[in-house]
Amino acid sequence: MQFDVKKVNQILGIDDAYKAPDRLLNLMLDDDTRVATFKKFLKVSTDLSFDWFHEYFEDEQAERKSKKQDFTPDSIAVLLNKLTSKTNGYYYEPAAGTGGILITRWWQNCRTDPVHLHDERFSELLAWITYDPRSYWYQVEEVSDRAIPFLLFNMAIRGMNGVVVQCDSLSREAKEAYFIRNDTDNFLAFSKIEKVPHSEALAKELNIKWT
């Protein structure tokens, strides 16, 4: 495992894993430290096709008793995305965790670009040319304070566009929301992260109730 507890803690500059969520959230909300953090992780690996934090979070952060958290196996994530492969570029997932299933869908979109190459006459080999991050919107929800920073990291380092809502997907009670924004056509660009104001208009748009 490339990103074991020692390596992740070293990159984040912490001496204990329990400090990781708060530290990572602070890094993600600052434009300078966010980019610098991404570059540190990319020096270890540039393979963005899977969730680097799967085992780290499962071992050190998962709240199995209080929030019944567990991780979807990679094989199930692949199967779920194959079953829902026809898409207009919009993706929604409640209880997203750190983003394992989401990343599988993003990687599938990068490789096949279903928005632009929906006609079977076009080869998927063109996907790396036609894929435009602005054509895809990923809306995910997660209630855990511990998981949210990792979810933000995973979306922003991959240049996604979308929104992360920290809420109970059933009651719709929300603590925070964050816009993930990549205004370029460059799939290698990092996204910006902007905390959403607690306004009535945005609550209505996201179908949530601020708490």
Backbone as ProteinMPNN parsed JSONL, in Angstrom:
{"seq_chain_A": "MQFDVKKVNQILGIDDAYKAPDRLLNLMLDDDTRVATFKKFLKVSTDLSFDWFHEYFEDEQAERKSKKQDFTPDSIAVLLNKLTSKTNGYYYEPAAGTGGILITRWWQNCRTDPVHLHDERFSELLAWITYDPRSYWYQVEEVSDRAIPFLLFNMAIRGMNGVVVQCDSLSREAKEAYFIRNDTDNFLAFSKIEKVPHSEALAKELNIKWT", "coords_chain_A": {"N_chain_A": [[0.849, -1.199, 0.0], [0.768, 2.068, -1.054], [-0.01, 4.472, 0.156], [0.122, 4.327, 3.127], [-0.478, 4.517, 6.709], [1.759, 5.798, 7.858], [2.929, 7.165, 5.656], [0.844, 8.878, 4.748], [0.374, 10.425, 7.054], [2.874, 11.628, 7.245], [2.978, 13.236, 4.896], [0.872, 14.963, 5.432], [1.817, 16.223, 7.624], [1.408, 15.49, 10.337], [1.296, 13.876, 13.572], [-0.311, 11.886, 14.413], [-2.98, 9.795, 13.377], [-5.588, 10.549, 14.011], [-5.69, 13.241, 13.781], [-5.852, 13.789, 11.13], [-8.334, 14.361, 9.545], [-9.148, 17.072, 10.292], [-6.805, 18.472, 9.732], [-6.478, 17.966, 6.971], [-8.816, 19.119, 5.928], [-8.393, 21.85, 6.466], [-6.168, 22.279, 4.809], [-7.328, 21.822, 2.306], [-9.099, 23.945, 1.994], [-7.616, 26.16, 1.526], [-6.149, 27.894, -1.074], [-3.395, 27.893, -1.787], [-2.092, 25.955, -0.104], [-3.586, 23.74, -0.735], [-2.985, 23.046, -3.443], [-0.235, 22.595, -3.159], [-0.279, 20.405, -1.447], [-1.534, 18.474, -3.063], [0.486, 18.104, -4.983], [2.487, 16.939, -3.448], [1.37, 14.45, -2.827], [1.122, 13.422, -5.409], [3.724, 13.003, -6.102], [4.224, 10.613, -4.98], [2.408, 8.863, -6.186], [0.832, 8.745, -9.389], [-1.388, 7.544, -10.258], [-4.617, 7.904, -10.611], [-6.898, 6.4, -10.687], [-8.189, 5.088, -8.67], [-9.315, 5.108, -5.202], [-7.04, 6.439, -3.136], [-7.137, 6.535, -0.375], [-8.581, 4.452, 0.649], [-7.857, 2.074, 2.236], [-6.426, 3.365, 4.273], [-8.339, 5.1, 5.45], [-10.289, 3.256, 6.171], [-8.938, 1.729, 8.057], [-8.127, 3.623, 9.995], [-9.994, 5.745, 10.345], [-12.718, 5.119, 9.952], [-16.081, 5.097, 11.077], [-17.538, 2.767, 12.297], [-19.271, 1.822, 14.299], [-20.831, 4.055, 15.241], [-21.766, 5.313, 12.879], [-22.115, 3.287, 11.101], [-20.276, 2.861, 9.055], [-18.759, 1.523, 6.185], [-16.725, 0.153, 3.539], [-17.3, 0.068, 0.045], [-16.448, -2.672, -1.927], [-13.952, -2.662, -4.534], [-14.633, -4.163, -6.798], [-17.422, -4.238, -6.719], [-17.99, -1.545, -6.981], [-17.133, -1.098, -9.608], [-18.943, -2.75, -10.98], [-21.434, -1.531, -10.317], [-21.162, 0.922, -11.632], [-20.94, 0.103, -14.275], [-23.479, -0.875, -14.691], [-24.903, 1.428, -14.713], [-24.02, 2.934, -16.833], [-24.87, 4.502, -19.002], [-25.155, 7.855, -19.447], [-25.875, 11.362, -18.974], [-23.967, 13.009, -18.175], [-24.434, 13.786, -15.592], [-24.108, 13.004, -12.167], [-25.113, 11.451, -9.204], [-24.763, 10.72, -5.771], [-25.619, 9.453, -2.651], [-24.36, 9.16, 0.744], [-21.534, 8.986, 0.229], [-19.031, 8.51, 1.304], [-15.505, 8.41, 1.228], [-15.321, 8.527, -1.45], [-15.01, 6.307, -3.232], [-16.728, 4.846, -5.106], [-17.555, 6.972, -6.63], [-15.091, 7.848, -7.749], [-14.547, 5.671, -9.385], [-16.612, 5.989, -11.296], [-15.877, 8.499, -12.348], [-13.379, 7.873, -13.506], [-14.199, 6.047, -15.407], [-15.717, 7.762, -17.01], [-13.683, 9.449, -17.956], [-12.268, 7.67, -19.574], [-14.095, 6.866, -21.491], [-15.784, 8.964, -22.193], [-18.77, 9.48, -22.306], [-20.56, 11.596, -22.797], [-19.717, 13.02, -25.091], [-19.013, 11.009, -26.851], [-21.186, 9.37, -27.344], [-22.274, 8.149, -29.518], [-21.919, 5.064, -31.007], [-20.303, 4.782, -33.192], [-18.067, 6.221, -32.855], [-14.792, 5.875, -31.706], [-13.66, 4.822, -28.485], [-11.083, 5.481, -28.071], [-10.769, 8.089, -28.616], [-11.472, 9.466, -26.389], [-9.678, 10.708, -24.587], [-9.099, 12.982, -25.955], [-11.505, 14.28, -26.453], [-12.751, 14.513, -23.973], [-14.075, 16.696, -21.565], [-13.907, 18.335, -18.574], [-15.879, 20.146, -17.799], [-18.227, 19.234, -18.795], [-19.31, 17.431, -17.121], [-20.988, 16.718, -14.08], [-20.771, 16.189, -10.688], [-22.55, 15.275, -7.971], [-22.505, 14.795, -4.622], [-23.167, 13.32, -1.411], [-22.491, 13.228, 2.084], [-22.329, 12.422, 5.516], [-20.395, 12.288, 7.498], [-17.956, 13.896, 9.501], [-15.337, 13.098, 9.44], [-14.971, 11.86, 6.955], [-15.529, 13.779, 4.984], [-13.308, 15.688, 4.396], [-11.511, 14.006, 2.966], [-13.082, 13.262, 0.831], [-13.438, 15.728, -0.447], [-10.762, 16.225, -1.168], [-10.339, 14.058, -2.952], [-12.052, 14.669, -5.081], [-11.2, 17.217, -5.943], [-8.457, 16.937, -6.647], [-8.69, 15.501, -8.898], [-9.803, 17.178, -10.707], [-12.571, 17.565, -10.918], [-15.987, 18.748, -11.434], [-18.578, 19.863, -9.367], [-20.602, 19.272, -6.429], [-20.242, 18.924, -2.944], [-22.138, 17.837, -0.371], [-22.523, 18.057, 3.021], [-24.479, 16.212, 4.74], [-27.407, 14.61, 6.201], [-28.748, 12.27, 4.258], [-31.345, 11.382, 4.317], [-32.962, 12.878, 6.193], [-32.334, 15.355, 5.242], [-31.04, 17.336, 6.599], [-28.447, 19.608, 6.827], [-24.998, 20.305, 7.328], [-22.753, 21.572, 6.106], [-21.755, 22.69, 2.796], [-19.957, 22.31, -0.262], [-18.648, 23.742, -3.185], [-17.105, 22.271, -5.946], [-14.855, 23.158, -8.294], [-13.789, 23.336, -11.613], [-12.909, 25.298, -14.041], [-11.792, 24.974, -16.512], [-10.934, 23.308, -19.669], [-9.175, 21.371, -19.227], [-8.347, 18.257, -18.23], [-6.38, 17.575, -16.536], [-6.105, 19.562, -14.736], [-6.335, 21.01, -11.429], [-9.157, 21.227, -9.217], [-10.91, 24.021, -7.754], [-11.991, 24.711, -4.403], [-14.858, 25.764, -2.828], [-16.536, 26.995, -0.065], [-19.986, 26.765, 0.522], [-22.321, 29.414, 0.928], [-24.647, 29.737, 3.677], [-27.399, 30.061, 2.603], [-30.912, 30.659, 1.94], [-31.693, 30.317, -0.686], [-29.741, 28.605, -1.824], [-30.094, 26.414, -0.182], [-32.606, 25.595, -0.987], [-32.045, 24.972, -3.644], [-30.321, 22.795, -3.34], [-31.912, 21.113, -2.009], [-31.983, 20.917, 0.854], [-31.799, 21.384, 4.469], [-30.437, 23.812, 6.4], [-28.486, 23.336, 9.335]], "CA_chain_A": [[0.0, 0.0, 0.0], [1.619, 3.255, -1.159], [-0.434, 5.498, 1.106], [-0.17, 3.758, 4.435], [-0.646, 5.513, 7.771], [3.0, 6.556, 8.014], [3.125, 8.052, 4.508], [-0.191, 9.919, 4.76], [0.647, 11.322, 8.176], [4.08, 12.385, 6.905], [2.63, 14.263, 3.916], [-0.016, 15.943, 6.07], [2.551, 16.888, 8.7], [0.78, 15.204, 11.627], [1.948, 12.78, 14.286], [-1.304, 10.868, 14.76], [-4.004, 9.739, 12.331], [-6.848, 11.186, 14.403], [-5.595, 14.647, 13.401], [-5.885, 13.895, 9.668], [-9.488, 15.057, 8.95], [-9.083, 18.527, 10.5], [-5.63, 18.981, 9.009], [-6.73, 17.894, 5.536], [-9.848, 20.106, 5.598], [-7.737, 23.163, 6.436], [-5.332, 22.332, 3.608], [-8.179, 21.862, 1.118], [-9.824, 25.215, 1.898], [-6.649, 27.215, 1.215], [-5.72, 27.679, -2.454], [-1.962, 27.601, -1.888], [-1.736, 24.685, 0.537], [-4.281, 22.659, -1.435], [-2.187, 22.661, -4.605], [1.027, 22.043, -2.665], [-0.585, 19.08, -0.905], [-1.746, 17.588, -4.209], [1.775, 17.813, -5.608], [3.205, 16.018, -2.566], [0.788, 13.121, -3.015], [1.39, 12.977, -6.773], [5.106, 12.539, -6.167], [4.197, 9.209, -4.553], [1.685, 8.113, -7.214], [0.019, 9.526, -10.326], [-2.509, 6.695, -10.659], [-5.816, 8.466, -10.0], [-8.038, 5.566, -11.066], [-8.812, 4.492, -7.485], [-9.245, 5.911, -3.979], [-5.811, 6.181, -2.39], [-7.38, 6.518, 1.071], [-9.495, 3.368, 0.992], [-7.368, 1.301, 3.375], [-6.047, 4.279, 5.346], [-9.54, 5.552, 6.141], [-10.947, 2.086, 6.741], [-8.182, 1.301, 9.24], [-7.881, 4.653, 10.999], [-11.012, 6.78, 10.501], [-14.098, 4.656, 9.768], [-16.946, 5.107, 12.26], [-18.412, 1.627, 12.036], [-20.301, 1.682, 15.328], [-21.735, 5.205, 15.327], [-22.362, 5.675, 11.582], [-22.225, 2.072, 10.278], [-19.482, 3.067, 7.848], [-17.933, 0.469, 5.618], [-16.328, 0.512, 2.186], [-17.741, -0.759, -1.08], [-15.307, -3.284, -2.624], [-13.71, -2.11, -5.863], [-15.356, -4.945, -7.805], [-18.825, -3.806, -6.679], [-18.012, -0.184, -7.536], [-17.037, -1.242, -11.066], [-20.203, -3.326, -11.451], [-22.478, -0.513, -10.2], [-20.979, 1.925, -12.67], [-21.24, -0.508, -15.573], [-24.923, -0.996, -14.785], [-25.471, 2.773, -14.908], [-23.018, 3.582, -17.689], [-25.48, 5.499, -19.883], [-25.251, 9.068, -18.635], [-25.844, 12.662, -19.648], [-22.925, 13.796, -17.515], [-24.815, 14.099, -14.213], [-23.918, 11.881, -11.261], [-25.543, 11.73, -7.826], [-24.531, 9.608, -4.849], [-25.705, 9.704, -1.21], [-23.454, 8.34, 1.553], [-20.407, 8.758, -0.692], [-17.789, 8.163, 1.995], [-14.358, 9.156, 0.715], [-15.476, 8.684, -2.902], [-14.559, 5.164, -4.014], [-17.606, 4.595, -6.249], [-17.472, 8.201, -7.429], [-13.845, 7.833, -8.514], [-14.719, 4.67, -10.43], [-17.409, 6.596, -12.355], [-15.062, 9.552, -12.98], [-12.37, 7.217, -14.331], [-14.929, 5.507, -16.551], [-16.046, 8.903, -17.872], [-12.443, 9.894, -18.608], [-11.842, 6.681, -20.567], [-15.096, 6.625, -22.537], [-16.441, 10.236, -22.501], [-20.112, 9.182, -22.841], [-21.266, 12.812, -23.218], [-19.332, 13.391, -26.445], [-18.823, 9.831, -27.705], [-22.337, 8.494, -27.12], [-22.514, 7.408, -30.757], [-21.014, 3.917, -31.033], [-19.4, 4.863, -34.337], [-16.837, 6.878, -32.428], [-13.947, 5.024, -30.879], [-13.339, 5.318, -27.154], [-9.706, 5.97, -28.087], [-10.835, 9.545, -28.745], [-11.946, 10.046, -25.14], [-8.684, 11.595, -23.98], [-9.103, 14.222, -26.721], [-12.817, 14.943, -26.385], [-13.219, 14.671, -22.589], [-14.044, 18.054, -21.025], [-14.439, 18.271, -17.207], [-17.043, 21.02, -17.644], [-19.411, 18.528, -19.295], [-19.723, 16.454, -16.113], [-21.332, 17.283, -12.775], [-20.827, 15.143, -9.677], [-23.172, 15.749, -6.736], [-22.387, 13.718, -3.64], [-23.536, 13.66, -0.04], [-21.86, 12.427, 3.128], [-22.615, 13.048, 6.806], [-19.267, 12.157, 8.433], [-16.913, 14.924, 9.582], [-14.045, 12.481, 9.134], [-14.879, 11.488, 5.541], [-15.676, 14.94, 4.102], [-12.046, 16.216, 3.852], [-10.958, 13.063, 1.995], [-13.949, 13.352, -0.344], [-13.057, 16.982, -1.111], [-9.447, 15.969, -1.769], [-10.449, 13.137, -4.084], [-12.703, 15.33, -6.215], [-10.433, 18.367, -6.417], [-7.202, 16.542, -7.281], [-9.05, 14.927, -10.191], [-10.338, 18.214, -11.578], [-14.013, 17.404, -11.127], [-16.94, 19.818, -11.144], [-19.708, 19.308, -8.644], [-20.869, 19.8, -5.093], [-20.219, 17.989, -1.825], [-23.056, 18.295, 0.669], [-22.399, 17.314, 4.268], [-25.85, 16.157, 5.225], [-28.118, 13.353, 6.342], [-29.453, 12.176, 2.989], [-32.753, 11.081, 4.555], [-33.634, 14.019, 6.823], [-31.908, 16.515, 4.46], [-30.395, 18.316, 7.474], [-27.096, 19.785, 6.299], [-24.044, 21.083, 8.117], [-21.98, 22.395, 5.174], [-21.71, 22.26, 1.402], [-18.771, 22.837, -0.924], [-18.593, 23.65, -4.634], [-15.845, 21.803, -6.515], [-14.946, 23.879, -9.565], [-12.702, 23.361, -12.589], [-13.469, 26.087, -15.142], [-11.008, 24.765, -17.73], [-11.176, 22.071, -20.398], [-7.997, 20.566, -18.936], [-8.681, 17.214, -17.258], [-5.25, 17.446, -15.608], [-6.121, 20.71, -13.833], [-6.95, 20.816, -10.131], [-10.367, 22.019, -8.963], [-10.972, 24.891, -6.593], [-13.018, 24.319, -3.433], [-15.485, 26.945, -2.252], [-17.599, 26.689, 0.887], [-21.259, 27.348, 0.1], [-23.005, 30.221, 1.955], [-25.867, 29.126, 4.216], [-28.517, 30.889, 2.156], [-32.156, 29.948, 1.67], [-31.728, 29.983, -2.113], [-28.917, 27.421, -2.062], [-30.733, 25.303, 0.516], [-33.687, 25.146, -1.866], [-31.424, 24.368, -4.831], [-29.724, 21.512, -2.963], [-32.956, 20.35, -1.293], [-31.477, 20.639, 2.191], [-32.155, 22.307, 5.554], [-29.234, 24.13, 7.169], [-28.594, 23.161, 10.774]], "C_chain_A": [[0.883, 1.246, 0.0], [1.283, 4.301, -0.102], [-0.87, 4.854, 2.418], [-0.228, 4.873, 5.473], [0.588, 6.401, 7.893], [3.165, 7.576, 6.902], [2.107, 9.187, 4.507], [0.062, 10.922, 5.876], [1.865, 12.208, 7.901], [3.752, 13.523, 5.948], [1.784, 15.362, 4.549], [0.666, 16.692, 7.213], [1.91, 16.709, 10.057], [1.469, 14.008, 12.262], [0.973, 11.694, 14.714], [-2.46, 10.945, 13.77], [-5.301, 10.438, 12.712], [-6.863, 12.665, 14.029], [-5.805, 14.864, 11.895], [-7.1, 14.644, 9.118], [-9.431, 16.573, 9.094], [-7.938, 19.145, 9.712], [-5.905, 19.024, 7.504], [-7.785, 18.917, 5.114], [-9.244, 21.499, 5.517], [-6.876, 23.328, 5.19], [-6.178, 22.495, 2.35], [-8.864, 23.213, 0.928], [-8.905, 26.406, 1.632], [-6.055, 26.938, -0.162], [-4.255, 27.263, -2.56], [-1.614, 26.231, -1.31], [-2.425, 23.503, -0.14], [-3.441, 22.149, -2.603], [-0.872, 22.023, -4.167], [0.83, 20.628, -2.124], [-0.796, 18.071, -2.029], [-0.415, 17.162, -4.819], [2.598, 16.836, -4.767], [2.686, 14.594, -2.744], [1.121, 12.567, -4.397], [2.838, 12.556, -6.975], [5.2, 11.065, -5.77], [3.515, 8.346, -5.612], [0.898, 9.062, -8.105], [-1.172, 8.704, -10.836], [-3.765, 7.157, -9.915], [-7.06, 7.625, -10.244], [-8.754, 4.937, -9.875], [-8.596, 5.412, -6.281], [-8.001, 5.535, -3.184], [-6.067, 5.951, -0.901], [-8.258, 5.365, 1.533], [-9.044, 2.644, 2.265], [-7.007, 2.202, 4.556], [-7.282, 4.687, 6.148], [-10.235, 4.385, 6.833], [-10.27, 1.66, 8.038], [-8.183, 2.333, 10.356], [-9.065, 5.573, 11.297], [-12.452, 6.284, 10.491], [-14.857, 4.587, 11.087], [-17.991, 3.996, 12.104], [-19.549, 1.524, 13.047], [-21.312, 2.816, 15.284], [-22.448, 5.511, 14.021], [-22.453, 4.5, 10.61], [-21.431, 2.202, 8.976], [-18.731, 1.806, 7.453], [-17.683, 0.808, 4.159], [-16.861, -0.473, 1.171], [-16.516, -1.348, -1.763], [-15.184, -2.729, -4.04], [-14.51, -2.844, -6.935], [-16.827, -4.541, -7.872], [-18.959, -2.409, -7.268], [-17.971, -0.232, -9.062], [-18.355, -1.745, -11.63], [-21.327, -2.288, -11.421], [-22.375, 0.507, -11.323], [-21.216, 1.372, -14.075], [-22.744, -0.601, -15.778], [-25.595, 0.349, -15.059], [-24.578, 3.591, -15.836], [-23.604, 4.639, -18.612], [-25.758, 6.745, -19.061], [-25.25, 10.309, -19.509], [-24.82, 13.588, -19.001], [-23.24, 14.156, -16.089], [-24.701, 12.843, -13.357], [-24.345, 12.301, -9.867], [-25.306, 10.497, -6.974], [-24.706, 10.065, -3.403], [-24.714, 8.804, -0.481], [-22.207, 7.967, 0.765], [-19.117, 8.355, -0.009], [-16.631, 9.024, 1.524], [-14.349, 9.204, -0.81], [-15.063, 7.516, -3.767], [-15.402, 4.896, -5.256], [-17.578, 5.784, -7.201], [-16.234, 8.201, -8.317], [-13.92, 6.816, -9.643], [-15.527, 5.232, -11.596], [-16.599, 7.666, -13.098], [-14.043, 8.93, -13.937], [-13.01, 6.622, -15.579], [-15.291, 6.618, -17.528], [-14.82, 9.399, -18.632], [-12.065, 8.966, -19.759], [-12.814, 6.522, -21.732], [-15.809, 7.888, -22.993], [-17.837, 10.03, -23.096], [-20.899, 10.41, -23.289], [-20.986, 13.125, -24.685], [-19.216, 12.206, -27.4], [-19.965, 8.844, -27.524], [-22.692, 7.685, -28.361], [-21.469, 6.297, -30.869], [-20.06, 3.925, -32.214], [-18.063, 5.484, -33.959], [-16.067, 5.979, -31.474], [-13.684, 5.668, -29.527], [-11.896, 5.807, -27.063], [-9.655, 7.492, -28.203], [-11.128, 10.233, -27.418], [-10.957, 11.033, -24.527], [-8.588, 12.924, -24.717], [-10.396, 15.0, -26.49], [-13.281, 15.239, -24.966], [-13.012, 16.101, -22.095], [-14.667, 18.011, -19.633], [-15.713, 19.087, -17.012], [-18.333, 20.368, -18.118], [-19.98, 17.553, -18.266], [-19.944, 17.148, -14.76], [-21.532, 16.14, -11.782], [-21.381, 15.729, -8.376], [-23.206, 14.604, -5.739], [-22.718, 14.234, -2.252], [-22.866, 12.701, 0.93], [-22.057, 13.163, 4.454], [-21.383, 13.136, 7.717], [-18.266, 13.304, 8.352], [-15.561, 14.356, 9.156], [-13.88, 12.215, 7.639], [-14.845, 12.691, 4.612], [-14.343, 15.467, 3.564], [-11.418, 15.317, 2.793], [-11.773, 13.087, 0.702], [-13.633, 14.616, -1.142], [-11.724, 16.82, -1.84], [-9.603, 15.153, -3.05], [-11.106, 13.777, -5.299], [-11.815, 16.425, -6.806], [-9.135, 17.962, -7.113], [-7.464, 15.963, -8.674], [-9.724, 15.929, -11.117], [-11.818, 18.104, -11.856], [-14.752, 18.724, -10.948], [-18.124, 19.199, -10.412], [-19.902, 19.971, -7.299], [-20.837, 18.655, -4.094], [-21.113, 18.57, -0.742], [-22.871, 17.428, 1.908], [-23.762, 17.306, 4.931], [-26.28, 14.724, 5.496], [-29.009, 13.237, 5.109], [-30.934, 11.864, 3.146], [-33.495, 12.289, 5.132], [-33.39, 15.313, 6.065], [-31.316, 17.612, 5.337], [-28.912, 18.388, 7.111], [-26.254, 20.685, 7.197], [-23.263, 22.054, 7.237], [-22.185, 21.892, 3.752], [-20.54, 22.959, 0.734], [-18.911, 22.669, -2.439], [-17.187, 23.221, -5.045], [-15.83, 22.307, -7.947], [-13.656, 23.817, -10.375], [-13.252, 24.035, -13.843], [-12.78, 25.831, -16.477], [-11.44, 23.489, -18.458], [-10.035, 21.077, -20.179], [-8.317, 19.532, -17.861], [-7.533, 16.958, -16.275], [-5.204, 18.59, -14.596], [-6.754, 20.329, -12.493], [-8.209, 21.679, -10.024], [-10.15, 22.942, -7.774], [-12.089, 24.398, -5.679], [-13.551, 25.575, -2.767], [-16.606, 26.53, -1.302], [-18.858, 27.454, 0.507], [-21.871, 28.185, 1.223], [-24.285, 29.538, 2.415], [-27.079, 29.988, 3.878], [-29.75, 30.025, 1.896], [-32.216, 29.492, 0.214], [-30.939, 28.715, -2.404], [-29.477, 26.197, -1.344], [-31.85, 24.713, -0.347], [-33.121, 24.422, -3.088], [-30.894, 22.971, -4.532], [-30.708, 20.604, -2.221], [-32.484, 19.93, 0.09], [-32.02, 21.668, 3.18], [-30.892, 22.551, 6.371], [-29.483, 23.912, 8.658], [-27.582, 24.032, 11.471]], "O_chain_A": [[1.654, 1.464, 0.934], [2.173, 4.935, 0.464], [-2.05, 4.838, 2.769], [-0.046, 6.044, 5.141], [0.469, 7.62, 8.018], [3.503, 8.73, 7.167], [2.473, 10.341, 4.288], [-0.026, 12.131, 5.662], [1.888, 13.382, 8.27], [4.193, 14.654, 6.156], [1.954, 16.542, 4.245], [0.138, 17.688, 7.708], [1.863, 17.648, 10.852], [2.138, 13.226, 11.586], [1.375, 10.693, 15.307], [-2.87, 12.035, 13.371], [-6.043, 10.879, 11.834], [-7.929, 13.277, 13.965], [-5.921, 16.003, 11.444], [-6.911, 15.517, 8.27], [-9.644, 17.291, 8.117], [-8.086, 20.205, 9.103], [-5.595, 20.016, 6.844], [-7.66, 19.522, 4.05], [-9.552, 22.252, 4.594], [-6.858, 24.399, 4.584], [-5.794, 23.219, 1.432], [-9.179, 23.583, -0.203], [-9.375, 27.539, 1.525], [-5.513, 25.858, -0.392], [-3.917, 26.374, -3.342], [-0.923, 25.44, -1.951], [-1.905, 22.387, -0.121], [-3.217, 20.945, -2.728], [-0.444, 21.022, -4.742], [1.678, 19.759, -2.322], [-0.3, 16.947, -1.961], [-0.219, 15.988, -5.135], [3.322, 16.003, -5.312], [3.469, 13.645, -2.804], [1.375, 11.371, -4.54], [3.146, 11.828, -7.919], [6.128, 10.36, -6.168], [3.97, 7.241, -5.908], [0.36, 10.065, -7.634], [-1.878, 9.134, -11.747], [-3.952, 6.841, -8.74], [-8.173, 8.102, -10.025], [-9.806, 4.319, -10.041], [-7.809, 6.358, -6.331], [-7.921, 4.441, -2.625], [-5.299, 5.251, -0.24], [-8.64, 5.314, 2.702], [-9.775, 2.61, 3.254], [-7.254, 1.844, 5.708], [-7.276, 4.628, 7.377], [-10.713, 4.521, 7.959], [-10.937, 1.279, 9.0], [-8.233, 1.975, 11.532], [-9.14, 6.131, 12.392], [-13.333, 6.985, 10.989], [-14.344, 4.085, 12.086], [-19.16, 4.254, 11.82], [-20.672, 1.175, 12.683], [-22.519, 2.572, 15.29], [-23.607, 5.924, 14.034], [-22.818, 4.675, 9.447], [-21.858, 1.718, 7.928], [-18.146, 1.12, 8.291], [-18.365, 1.667, 3.599], [-16.876, -1.683, 1.398], [-15.619, -0.599, -2.148], [-16.181, -2.371, -4.667], [-15.008, -2.223, -7.874], [-17.413, -4.504, -8.954], [-19.925, -2.118, -7.973], [-18.693, 0.509, -9.73], [-18.837, -1.233, -12.64], [-22.089, -2.171, -12.381], [-23.386, 0.908, -11.899], [-21.648, 2.105, -14.965], [-23.236, -0.431, -16.894], [-26.713, 0.403, -15.572], [-24.406, 4.794, -15.644], [-22.907, 5.586, -18.976], [-26.512, 6.698, -18.089], [-24.712, 10.319, -20.616], [-24.809, 14.794, -19.248], [-22.412, 14.771, -15.416], [-25.134, 11.762, -13.756], [-23.983, 13.381, -9.4], [-25.601, 9.375, -7.384], [-24.008, 10.98, -2.967], [-24.277, 7.793, -1.03], [-21.862, 6.792, 0.644], [-18.189, 7.898, -0.676], [-16.765, 10.245, 1.433], [-13.48, 9.84, -1.406], [-14.784, 7.713, -4.95], [-14.855, 4.736, -6.347], [-17.578, 5.621, -8.421], [-16.318, 8.519, -9.504], [-13.416, 7.065, -10.738], [-15.186, 4.994, -12.755], [-16.631, 7.731, -14.327], [-13.868, 9.413, -15.056], [-12.443, 6.681, -16.67], [-15.185, 6.438, -18.741], [-14.909, 9.729, -19.815], [-11.595, 9.424, -20.801], [-12.426, 6.1, -22.821], [-16.39, 7.897, -24.079], [-18.069, 10.365, -24.258], [-21.825, 10.278, -24.089], [-21.901, 13.457, -25.438], [-19.309, 12.374, -28.616], [-19.755, 7.631, -27.545], [-23.344, 6.645, -28.259], [-20.269, 6.566, -30.83], [-19.103, 3.152, -32.237], [-17.059, 5.3, -34.647], [-16.637, 5.398, -30.55], [-13.508, 6.882, -29.421], [-11.524, 6.469, -26.095], [-8.627, 8.109, -27.924], [-11.043, 11.458, -27.327], [-11.357, 12.075, -24.007], [-8.057, 13.893, -24.175], [-10.382, 16.222, -26.349], [-14.115, 16.122, -24.764], [-11.914, 16.649, -22.193], [-15.847, 17.684, -19.509], [-16.536, 18.76, -16.157], [-19.419, 20.892, -17.869], [-21.009, 16.922, -18.508], [-19.189, 18.035, -14.364], [-22.348, 15.244, -11.999], [-20.746, 16.583, -7.756], [-23.845, 13.578, -5.97], [-22.57, 15.42, -1.956], [-22.694, 11.517, 0.638], [-21.961, 14.389, 4.504], [-21.341, 13.978, 8.614], [-17.784, 13.643, 7.27], [-14.74, 15.066, 8.576], [-12.775, 12.33, 7.108], [-14.204, 12.641, 3.563], [-14.243, 15.684, 2.356], [-10.851, 15.816, 1.821], [-11.22, 12.95, -0.389], [-13.567, 14.578, -2.37], [-11.583, 17.231, -2.992], [-9.066, 15.513, -4.098], [-10.75, 13.455, -6.433], [-11.694, 16.542, -8.026], [-8.752, 18.601, -8.093], [-6.572, 15.937, -9.523], [-10.172, 15.561, -12.203], [-12.279, 18.509, -12.924], [-14.22, 19.684, -10.39], [-18.612, 18.135, -10.794], [-19.43, 21.082, -7.06], [-21.337, 17.562, -4.36], [-20.869, 19.673, -0.253], [-23.04, 16.209, 1.852], [-24.153, 18.265, 5.597], [-25.625, 13.764, 5.089], [-29.934, 14.032, 4.941], [-31.707, 12.06, 2.208], [-34.542, 12.677, 4.614], [-34.148, 16.271, 6.217], [-31.109, 18.726, 4.855], [-28.214, 17.375, 7.089], [-26.731, 21.68, 7.744], [-23.124, 23.228, 7.58], [-22.72, 20.804, 3.536], [-20.171, 24.07, 1.116], [-19.251, 21.588, -2.92], [-16.198, 23.755, -4.543], [-16.693, 21.933, -8.741], [-12.583, 24.19, -9.9], [-13.979, 23.412, -14.617], [-13.163, 26.428, -17.483], [-12.215, 22.693, -17.927], [-9.947, 20.063, -20.87], [-8.534, 19.892, -16.704], [-7.692, 16.219, -15.304], [-4.361, 18.591, -13.699], [-7.602, 19.439, -12.429], [-8.311, 22.727, -10.662], [-9.318, 22.681, -6.905], [-13.025, 23.741, -6.135], [-12.786, 26.362, -2.208], [-17.517, 25.8, -1.692], [-18.803, 28.646, 0.207], [-21.937, 27.72, 2.361], [-24.934, 28.84, 1.636], [-27.704, 30.571, 4.764], [-29.645, 28.821, 1.663], [-32.728, 28.413, -0.084], [-31.405, 27.847, -3.142], [-29.352, 25.075, -1.833], [-32.016, 23.495, -0.426], [-33.648, 23.394, -3.513], [-31.002, 22.068, -5.362], [-30.377, 19.476, -1.855], [-32.565, 18.76, 0.462], [-32.614, 22.676, 2.796], [-30.338, 21.625, 6.963], [-30.544, 24.254, 9.18], [-27.509, 24.031, 12.7]]}, "name": "protein", "num_of_chains": 1, "seq": "MQFDVKKVNQILGIDDAYKAPDRLLNLMLDDDTRVATFKKFLKVSTDLSFDWFHEYFEDEQAERKSKKQDFTPDSIAVLLNKLTSKTNGYYYEPAAGTGGILITRWWQNCRTDPVHLHDERFSELLAWITYDPRSYWYQVEEVSDRAIPFLLFNMAIRGMNGVVVQCDSLSREAKEAYFIRNDTDNFLAFSKIEKVPHSEALAKELNIKWT"}
